Short mmCIF file of C-alpha atoms in Angstrom, two decimals:
data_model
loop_
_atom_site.label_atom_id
_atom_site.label_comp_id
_atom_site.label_asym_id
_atom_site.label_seq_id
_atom_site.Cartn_x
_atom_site.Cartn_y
_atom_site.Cartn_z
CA UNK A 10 -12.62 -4.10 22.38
CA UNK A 11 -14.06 -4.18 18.83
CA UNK A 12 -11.57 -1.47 17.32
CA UNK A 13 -13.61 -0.98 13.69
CA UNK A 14 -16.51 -0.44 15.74
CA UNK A 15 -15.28 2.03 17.89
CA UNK A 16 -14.23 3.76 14.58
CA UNK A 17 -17.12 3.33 12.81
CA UNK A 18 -19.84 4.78 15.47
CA UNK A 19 -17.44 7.43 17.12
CA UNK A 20 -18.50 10.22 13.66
CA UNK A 21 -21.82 9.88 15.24
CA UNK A 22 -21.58 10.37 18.51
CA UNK A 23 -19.20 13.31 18.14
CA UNK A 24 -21.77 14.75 15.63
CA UNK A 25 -24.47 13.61 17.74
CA UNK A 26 -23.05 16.10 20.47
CA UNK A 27 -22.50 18.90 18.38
CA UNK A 28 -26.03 18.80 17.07
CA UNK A 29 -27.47 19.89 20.50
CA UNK A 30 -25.00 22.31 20.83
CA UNK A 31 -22.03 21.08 21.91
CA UNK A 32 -19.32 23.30 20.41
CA UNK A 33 -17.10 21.07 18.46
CA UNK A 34 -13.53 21.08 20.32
CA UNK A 35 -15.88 20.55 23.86
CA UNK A 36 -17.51 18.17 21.88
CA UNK A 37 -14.60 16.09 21.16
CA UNK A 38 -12.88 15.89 24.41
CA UNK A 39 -16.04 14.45 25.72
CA UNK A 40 -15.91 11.68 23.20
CA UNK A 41 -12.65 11.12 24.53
CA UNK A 42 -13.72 11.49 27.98
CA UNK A 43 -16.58 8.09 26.36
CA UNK A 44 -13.92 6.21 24.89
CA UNK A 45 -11.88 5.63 27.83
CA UNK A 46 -14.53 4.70 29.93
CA UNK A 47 -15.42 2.26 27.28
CA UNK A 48 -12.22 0.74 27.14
CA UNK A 49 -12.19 0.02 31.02
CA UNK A 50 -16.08 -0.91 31.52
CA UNK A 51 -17.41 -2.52 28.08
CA UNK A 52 -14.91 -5.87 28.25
CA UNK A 53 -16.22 -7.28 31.50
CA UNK A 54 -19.98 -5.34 30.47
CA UNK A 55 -20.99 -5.07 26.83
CA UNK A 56 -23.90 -2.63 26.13
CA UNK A 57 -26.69 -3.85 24.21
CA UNK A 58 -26.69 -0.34 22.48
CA UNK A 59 -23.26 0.80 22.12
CA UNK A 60 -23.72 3.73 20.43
CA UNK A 61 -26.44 5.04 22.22
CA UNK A 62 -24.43 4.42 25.92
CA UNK A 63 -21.44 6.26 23.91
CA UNK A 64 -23.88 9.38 23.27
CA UNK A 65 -25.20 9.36 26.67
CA UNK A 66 -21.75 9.28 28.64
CA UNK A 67 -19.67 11.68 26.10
CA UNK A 68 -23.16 14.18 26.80
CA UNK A 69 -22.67 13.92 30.67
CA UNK A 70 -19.15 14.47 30.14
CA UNK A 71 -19.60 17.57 28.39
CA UNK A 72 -22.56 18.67 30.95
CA UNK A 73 -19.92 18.35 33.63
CA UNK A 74 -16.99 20.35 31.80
CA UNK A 75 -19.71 22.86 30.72
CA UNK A 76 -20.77 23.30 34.17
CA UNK A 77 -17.30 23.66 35.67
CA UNK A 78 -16.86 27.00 32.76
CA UNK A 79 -17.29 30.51 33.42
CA UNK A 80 -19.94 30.64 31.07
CA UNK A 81 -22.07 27.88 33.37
CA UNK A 82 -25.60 30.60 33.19
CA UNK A 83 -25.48 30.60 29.18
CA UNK A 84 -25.39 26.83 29.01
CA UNK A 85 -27.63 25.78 31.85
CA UNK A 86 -30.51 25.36 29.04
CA UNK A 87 -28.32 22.59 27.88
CA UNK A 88 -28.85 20.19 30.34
CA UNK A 89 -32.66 19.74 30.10
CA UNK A 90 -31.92 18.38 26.83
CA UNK A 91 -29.57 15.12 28.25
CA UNK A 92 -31.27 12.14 26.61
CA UNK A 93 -33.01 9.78 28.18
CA UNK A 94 -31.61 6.61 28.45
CA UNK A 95 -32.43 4.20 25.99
CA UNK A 96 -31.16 3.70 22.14
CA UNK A 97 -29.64 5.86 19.90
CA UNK A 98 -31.56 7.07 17.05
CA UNK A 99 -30.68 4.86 14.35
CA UNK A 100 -29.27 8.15 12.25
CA UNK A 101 -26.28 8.59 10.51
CA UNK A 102 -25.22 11.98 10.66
CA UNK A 103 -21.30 10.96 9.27
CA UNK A 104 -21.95 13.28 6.19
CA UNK A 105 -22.56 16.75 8.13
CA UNK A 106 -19.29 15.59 10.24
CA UNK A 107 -17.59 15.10 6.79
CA UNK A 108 -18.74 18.86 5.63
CA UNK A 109 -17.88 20.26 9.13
CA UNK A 110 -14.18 18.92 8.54
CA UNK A 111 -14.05 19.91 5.17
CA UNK A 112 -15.10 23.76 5.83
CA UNK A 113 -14.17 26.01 3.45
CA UNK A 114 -12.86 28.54 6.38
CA UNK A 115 -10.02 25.86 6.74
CA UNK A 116 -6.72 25.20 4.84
CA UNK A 117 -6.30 21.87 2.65
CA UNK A 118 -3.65 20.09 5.12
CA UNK A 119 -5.81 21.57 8.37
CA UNK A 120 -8.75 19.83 6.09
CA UNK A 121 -7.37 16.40 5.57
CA UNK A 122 -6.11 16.41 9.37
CA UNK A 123 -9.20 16.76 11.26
CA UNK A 124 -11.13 14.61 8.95
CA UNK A 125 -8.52 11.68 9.89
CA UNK A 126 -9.04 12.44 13.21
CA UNK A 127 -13.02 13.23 13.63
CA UNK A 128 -13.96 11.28 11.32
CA UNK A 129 -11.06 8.65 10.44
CA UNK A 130 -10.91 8.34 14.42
CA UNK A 131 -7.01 8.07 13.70
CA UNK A 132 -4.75 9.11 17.06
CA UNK A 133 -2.87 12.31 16.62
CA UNK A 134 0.02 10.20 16.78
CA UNK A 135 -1.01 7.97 13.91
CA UNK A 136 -1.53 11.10 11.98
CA UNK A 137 2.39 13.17 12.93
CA UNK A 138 3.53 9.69 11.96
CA UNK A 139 2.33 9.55 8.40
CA UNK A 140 2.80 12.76 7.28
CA UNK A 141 6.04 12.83 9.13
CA UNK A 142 6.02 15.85 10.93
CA UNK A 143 6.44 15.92 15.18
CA UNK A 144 3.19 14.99 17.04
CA UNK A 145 3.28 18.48 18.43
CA UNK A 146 3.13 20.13 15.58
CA UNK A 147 0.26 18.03 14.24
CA UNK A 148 -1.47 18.18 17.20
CA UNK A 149 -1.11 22.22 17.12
CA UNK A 150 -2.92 21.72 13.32
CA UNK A 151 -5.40 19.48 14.75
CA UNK A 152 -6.24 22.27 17.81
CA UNK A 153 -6.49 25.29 15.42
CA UNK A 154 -8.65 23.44 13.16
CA UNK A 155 -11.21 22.42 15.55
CA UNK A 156 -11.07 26.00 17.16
CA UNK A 157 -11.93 27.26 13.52
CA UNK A 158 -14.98 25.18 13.00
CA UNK A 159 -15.97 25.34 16.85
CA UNK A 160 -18.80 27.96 15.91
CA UNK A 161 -19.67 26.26 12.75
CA UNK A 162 -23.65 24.87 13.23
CA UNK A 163 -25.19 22.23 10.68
CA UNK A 164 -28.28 24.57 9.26
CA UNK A 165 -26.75 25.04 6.05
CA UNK A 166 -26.02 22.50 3.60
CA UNK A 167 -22.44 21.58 3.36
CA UNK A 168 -20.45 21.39 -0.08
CA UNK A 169 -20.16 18.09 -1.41
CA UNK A 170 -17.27 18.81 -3.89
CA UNK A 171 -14.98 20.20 -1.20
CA UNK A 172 -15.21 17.20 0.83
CA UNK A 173 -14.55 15.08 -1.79
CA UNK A 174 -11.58 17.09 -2.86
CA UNK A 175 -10.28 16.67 0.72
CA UNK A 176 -10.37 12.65 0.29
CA UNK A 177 -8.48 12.92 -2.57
CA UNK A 178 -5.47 14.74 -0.87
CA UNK A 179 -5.68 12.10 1.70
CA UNK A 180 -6.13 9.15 -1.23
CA UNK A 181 -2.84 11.38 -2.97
CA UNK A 182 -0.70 11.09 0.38
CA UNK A 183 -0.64 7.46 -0.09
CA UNK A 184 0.98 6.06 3.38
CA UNK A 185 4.13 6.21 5.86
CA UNK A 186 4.49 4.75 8.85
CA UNK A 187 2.10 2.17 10.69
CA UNK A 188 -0.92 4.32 8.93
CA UNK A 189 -2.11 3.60 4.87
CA UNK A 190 -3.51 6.80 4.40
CA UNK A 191 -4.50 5.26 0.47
CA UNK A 192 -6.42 2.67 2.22
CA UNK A 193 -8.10 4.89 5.09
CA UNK A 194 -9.49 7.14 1.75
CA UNK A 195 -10.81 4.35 0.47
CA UNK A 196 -12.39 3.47 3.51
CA UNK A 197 -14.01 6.62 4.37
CA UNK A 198 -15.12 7.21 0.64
CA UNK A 199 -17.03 4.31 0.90
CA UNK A 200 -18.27 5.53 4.26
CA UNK A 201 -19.23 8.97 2.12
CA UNK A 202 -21.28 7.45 -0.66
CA UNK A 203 -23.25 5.21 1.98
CA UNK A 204 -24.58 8.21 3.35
CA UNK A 205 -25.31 10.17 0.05
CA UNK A 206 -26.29 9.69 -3.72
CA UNK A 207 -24.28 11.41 -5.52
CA UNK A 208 -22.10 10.34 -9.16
CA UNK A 209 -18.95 11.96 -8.20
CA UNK A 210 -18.78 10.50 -4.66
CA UNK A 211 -19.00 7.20 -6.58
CA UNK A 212 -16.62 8.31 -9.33
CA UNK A 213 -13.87 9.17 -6.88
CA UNK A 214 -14.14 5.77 -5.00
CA UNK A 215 -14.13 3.92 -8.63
CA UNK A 216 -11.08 6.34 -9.40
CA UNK A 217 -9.57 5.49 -6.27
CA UNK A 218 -10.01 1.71 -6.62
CA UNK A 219 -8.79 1.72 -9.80
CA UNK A 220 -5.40 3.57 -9.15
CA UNK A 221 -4.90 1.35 -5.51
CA UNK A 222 -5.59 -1.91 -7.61
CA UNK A 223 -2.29 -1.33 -9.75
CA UNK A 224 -0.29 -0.46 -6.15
CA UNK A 225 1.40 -3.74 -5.56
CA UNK A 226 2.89 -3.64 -9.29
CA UNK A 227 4.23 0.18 -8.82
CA UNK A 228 7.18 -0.49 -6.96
CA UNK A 229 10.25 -3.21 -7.61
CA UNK A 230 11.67 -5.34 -4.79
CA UNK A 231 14.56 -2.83 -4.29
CA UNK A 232 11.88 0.20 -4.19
CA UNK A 233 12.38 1.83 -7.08
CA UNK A 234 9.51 2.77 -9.83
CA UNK A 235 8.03 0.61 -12.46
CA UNK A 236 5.99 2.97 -15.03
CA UNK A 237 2.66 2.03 -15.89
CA UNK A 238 3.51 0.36 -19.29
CA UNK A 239 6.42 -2.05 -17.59
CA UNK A 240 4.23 -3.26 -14.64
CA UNK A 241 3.07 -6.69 -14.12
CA UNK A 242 -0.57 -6.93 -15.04
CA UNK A 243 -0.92 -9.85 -13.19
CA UNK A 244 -0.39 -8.37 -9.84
CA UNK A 245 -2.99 -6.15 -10.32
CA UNK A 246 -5.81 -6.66 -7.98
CA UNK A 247 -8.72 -7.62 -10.14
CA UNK A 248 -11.55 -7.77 -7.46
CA UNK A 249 -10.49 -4.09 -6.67
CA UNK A 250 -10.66 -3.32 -10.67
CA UNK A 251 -14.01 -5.09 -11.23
CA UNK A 252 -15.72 -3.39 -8.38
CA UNK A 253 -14.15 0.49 -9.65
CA UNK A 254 -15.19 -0.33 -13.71
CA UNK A 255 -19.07 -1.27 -11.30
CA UNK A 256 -19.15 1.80 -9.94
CA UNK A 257 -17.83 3.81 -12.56
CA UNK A 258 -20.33 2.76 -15.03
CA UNK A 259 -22.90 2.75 -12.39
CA UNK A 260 -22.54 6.41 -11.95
CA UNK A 261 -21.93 7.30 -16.11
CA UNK A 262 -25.45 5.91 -16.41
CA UNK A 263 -26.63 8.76 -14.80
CA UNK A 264 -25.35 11.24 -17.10
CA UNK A 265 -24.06 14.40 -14.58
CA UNK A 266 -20.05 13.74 -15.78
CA UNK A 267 -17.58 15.24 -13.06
CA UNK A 268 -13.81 15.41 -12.74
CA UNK A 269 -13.60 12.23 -10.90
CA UNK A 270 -15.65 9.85 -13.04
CA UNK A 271 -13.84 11.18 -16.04
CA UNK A 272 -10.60 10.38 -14.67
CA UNK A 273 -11.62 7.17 -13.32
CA UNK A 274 -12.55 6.57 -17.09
CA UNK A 275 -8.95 7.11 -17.93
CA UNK A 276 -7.65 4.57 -15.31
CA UNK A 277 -10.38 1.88 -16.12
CA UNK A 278 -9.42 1.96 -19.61
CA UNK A 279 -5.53 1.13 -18.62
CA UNK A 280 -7.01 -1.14 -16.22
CA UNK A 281 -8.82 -3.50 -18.94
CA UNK A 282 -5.91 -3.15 -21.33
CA UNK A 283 -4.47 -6.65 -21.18
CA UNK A 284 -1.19 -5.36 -22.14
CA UNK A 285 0.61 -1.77 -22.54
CA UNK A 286 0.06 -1.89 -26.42
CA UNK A 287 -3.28 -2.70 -26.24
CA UNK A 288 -4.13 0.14 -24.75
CA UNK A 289 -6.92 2.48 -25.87
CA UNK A 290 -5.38 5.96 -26.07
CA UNK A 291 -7.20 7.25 -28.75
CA UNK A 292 -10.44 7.31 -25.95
CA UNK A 293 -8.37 8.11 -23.21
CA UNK A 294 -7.55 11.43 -24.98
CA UNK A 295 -11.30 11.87 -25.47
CA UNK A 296 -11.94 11.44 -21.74
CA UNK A 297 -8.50 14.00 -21.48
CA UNK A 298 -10.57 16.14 -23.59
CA UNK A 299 -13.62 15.85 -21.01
CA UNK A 300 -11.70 16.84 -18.32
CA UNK A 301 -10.07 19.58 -19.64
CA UNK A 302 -13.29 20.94 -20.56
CA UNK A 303 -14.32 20.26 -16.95
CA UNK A 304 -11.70 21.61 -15.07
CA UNK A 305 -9.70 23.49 -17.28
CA UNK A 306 -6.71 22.07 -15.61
CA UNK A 307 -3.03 22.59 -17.00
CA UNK A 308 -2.40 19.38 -15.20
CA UNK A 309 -4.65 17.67 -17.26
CA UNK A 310 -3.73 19.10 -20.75
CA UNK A 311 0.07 17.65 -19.85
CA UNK A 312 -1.34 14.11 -18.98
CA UNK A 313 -3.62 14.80 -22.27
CA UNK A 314 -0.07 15.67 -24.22
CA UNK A 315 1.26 12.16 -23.02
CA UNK A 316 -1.84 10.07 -24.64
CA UNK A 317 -2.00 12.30 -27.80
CA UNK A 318 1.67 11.15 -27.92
CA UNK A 319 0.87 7.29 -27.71
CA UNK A 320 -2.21 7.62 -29.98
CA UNK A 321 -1.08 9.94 -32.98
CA UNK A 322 3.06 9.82 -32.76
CA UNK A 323 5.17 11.43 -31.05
CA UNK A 324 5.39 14.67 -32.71
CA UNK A 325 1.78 15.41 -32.42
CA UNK A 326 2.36 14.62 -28.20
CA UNK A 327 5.67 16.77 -28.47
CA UNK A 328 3.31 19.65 -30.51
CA UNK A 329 0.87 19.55 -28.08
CA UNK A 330 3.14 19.66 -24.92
CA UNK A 331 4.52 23.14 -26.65
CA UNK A 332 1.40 25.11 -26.21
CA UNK A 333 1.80 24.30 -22.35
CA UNK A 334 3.53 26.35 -19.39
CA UNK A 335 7.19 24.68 -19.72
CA UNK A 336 7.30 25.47 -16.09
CA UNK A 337 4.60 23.22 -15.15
CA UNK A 338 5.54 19.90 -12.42
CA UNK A 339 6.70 17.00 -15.06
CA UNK A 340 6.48 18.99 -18.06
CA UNK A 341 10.14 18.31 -18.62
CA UNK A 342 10.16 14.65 -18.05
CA UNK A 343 7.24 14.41 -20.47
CA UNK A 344 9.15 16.10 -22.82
CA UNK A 345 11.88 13.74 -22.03
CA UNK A 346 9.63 10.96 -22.96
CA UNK A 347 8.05 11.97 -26.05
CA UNK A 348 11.83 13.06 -27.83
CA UNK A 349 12.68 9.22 -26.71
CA UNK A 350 9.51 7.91 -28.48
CA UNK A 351 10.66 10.42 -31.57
CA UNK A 352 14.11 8.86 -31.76
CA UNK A 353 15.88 12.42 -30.56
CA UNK A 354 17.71 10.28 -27.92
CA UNK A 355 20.59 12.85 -26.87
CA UNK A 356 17.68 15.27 -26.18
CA UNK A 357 15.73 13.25 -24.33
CA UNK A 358 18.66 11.82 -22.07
CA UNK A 359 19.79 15.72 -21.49
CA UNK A 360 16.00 16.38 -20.44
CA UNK A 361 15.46 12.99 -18.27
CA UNK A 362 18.50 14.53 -16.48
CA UNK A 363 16.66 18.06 -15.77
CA UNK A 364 13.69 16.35 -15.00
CA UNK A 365 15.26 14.53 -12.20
CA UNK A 366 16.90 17.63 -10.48
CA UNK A 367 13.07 18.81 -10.44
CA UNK A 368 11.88 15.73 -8.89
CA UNK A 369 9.38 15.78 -5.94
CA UNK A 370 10.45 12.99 -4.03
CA UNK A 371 13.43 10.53 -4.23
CA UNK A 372 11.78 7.71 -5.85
CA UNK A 373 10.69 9.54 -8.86
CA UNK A 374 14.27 11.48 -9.09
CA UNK A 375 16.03 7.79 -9.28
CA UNK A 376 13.88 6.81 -11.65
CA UNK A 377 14.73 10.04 -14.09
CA UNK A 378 18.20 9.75 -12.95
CA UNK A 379 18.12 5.48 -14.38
CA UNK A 380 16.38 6.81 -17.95
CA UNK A 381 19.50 10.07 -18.49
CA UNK A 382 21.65 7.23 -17.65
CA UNK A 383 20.55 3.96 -19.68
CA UNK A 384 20.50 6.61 -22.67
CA UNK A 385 23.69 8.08 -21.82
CA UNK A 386 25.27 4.35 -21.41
CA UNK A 387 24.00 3.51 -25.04
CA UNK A 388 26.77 2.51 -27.68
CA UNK A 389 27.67 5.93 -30.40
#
């Protein structure tokens, strides 16, 4: 069995289904129901159309199940419309299965879930496994989800920007486990901006090559974190860095700026510093200025606080960060940063030590923890 192909024409045959009115949890099941039966037939005989025999066996599936319900007289209509054998329809209807997943009536994590596992065509397994819950549980997510969106019909066009925002949570998660959810983003990005034109699709697949290109340099032997400026440029992936700068400026031709072009700005310009000093932060905190005006994101003004810091000293980054919520994630470890760069060392080491009690995972909290104490450790 052909696994990538499986994965790459099951969004259409589940979508396929739903389109004549297949309600999308019913809908599912009967893909299901198609998948095993490919498994045990298509080894020993191969269709010559393999999506087209997955559509016609996951619709008699759901003809059968649909038949068996209580509500058999309401759905009767339904099976007058079984295809006729033959080939699929060479359509790609992946983008209204991305908009269904990404429905505004559903949370973020309930989001991100069911587009792993409609549209990813990830096991529930593979999915309790990277974001580390029990497969109960994420099966329970995965069941309320498509329960929510079960009544949801494509005559409406969906929203673009939400989608995208949910492939940036998954991009975000990064990976756990046997599954790289970093990876799988990229993947189904690129799926995404095959099936539309549109700049910010493009931006967030140049911003997310950009960022994965740098991964193999994040990380020491032992684990622990190597800041941006300390990496080794030379494990960067550069094929992954030329395509990302190709999209990027593909899609800044067209003049309709988003949030994710702008920030893929910022990462192509570390990306095509040769080294850390070298670095162009005088534009980055232009493009920081472009995306605060864009998104008006406190998030953004503390990254923005960091550059002004590299490009005009210290104290202007340290002036900067005090017009900000000191209660924001980081804030105190930038602060810790910038009274380093200004020579206010006991400060800083006191604040690197704050910082990593506030930490958000372990990695990031041994990394603080290493700056209070090389500071700490230094001759009086």
């Amino acid at each position: 069995m052909d696994e990538a192909l499986i994965r790459s024409l099951t969004p259409g045959v589940l979508t396929a289904l739903v389109r004549r009115g297949a309600d999308f949890a019913a809908a599912e099941d009967a893909v299901q129901d198609a998948l095993v039966e490919a498994v045990r037939g298509w080894p020993d005989d191969p269709p010559r159309d393999p999506k087209g025999w997955l559509v016609t066996v996951a619709w008699r599936r759901f003809l059968d199940a649909a038949r068996a319900d209580t509500a058999r007289r309401r759905r009767e209509d339904r099976v007058e419309e079984e295809p006729a054998p033959g080939p699929a329809p060479d359509v790609d209807d992946t983008l209204q299965l991305y908009f269904l997943c990404a429905h505004p009536s559903l949370t973020p994590s309930s989001a991100v879930a069911l587009t792993l596992r409609a549209v990813g065509g990830l096991t529930t397994r593979q999915i309790a496994r990277a974001y580390l819950v029990p497969e109960a549980t994420m099966a329970q997510r995965i069941s309320r989800a498509k329960r929510t969106v079960s009544g949801v019909r494509f005559d409406r066009p969906g929203d673009v920007a939400t989608v995208l925002r949910v492939l940036y949570l998954v991009f975000n998660e990064g990976y756990s486990g046997d599954v790289d959810l970093a990876a799988e983003a990229i993947r189904l990005t690129r799926q995404l901006a095959a099936s539309v034109d549109h700049p910010e699709v493009a931006g967030l697949l140049a911003l997310m090559l950009l960022h994965h290109a740098r991964r193999a340099a994040r990380t020491a032997p032992d684990g622990t974190l190597v800041p941006l400026a300390e990496q080794d440029r030379g494990r960067w992936d550069t094929a992954s860095i030329a395509e990302g700068v190709r999209i990027l400026q593909a899609a800044l031709a067209r003049d309709r700026l988003g949030e994710f072009q702008a920030q893929a700005a910022v990462a192509a310009l570390h990306a095509d510093a040769p080294t850390a000093g070298e670095t162009d932060w005088v534009q980055i905190v232009e493009w920081y200025d472009e995306l605060a005006r864009l998104t008006d994101s406190p998030v953004v003004r503390l990254n923005r606080a960091v550059a002004v810091g590299e490009a005009d000293g210290p104290r202007a980054g340290l002036a900067a960060l005090a017009a900000l919520d000191d209660t924001l994630p980081r804030h105190t470890a930038v602060a810790a940063y910038l009274h380093e760069r200004d020579g206010d060392l006991d400060t800083a080491a006191r604040l690197y030590a704050e910082a990593a009690h506030k930490a958000p995972d372990l990695a990031e909290r041994d990394h603080l923890t290493r700056q209070a104490a090389r500071l700490n450790s230094r001759p009086r």
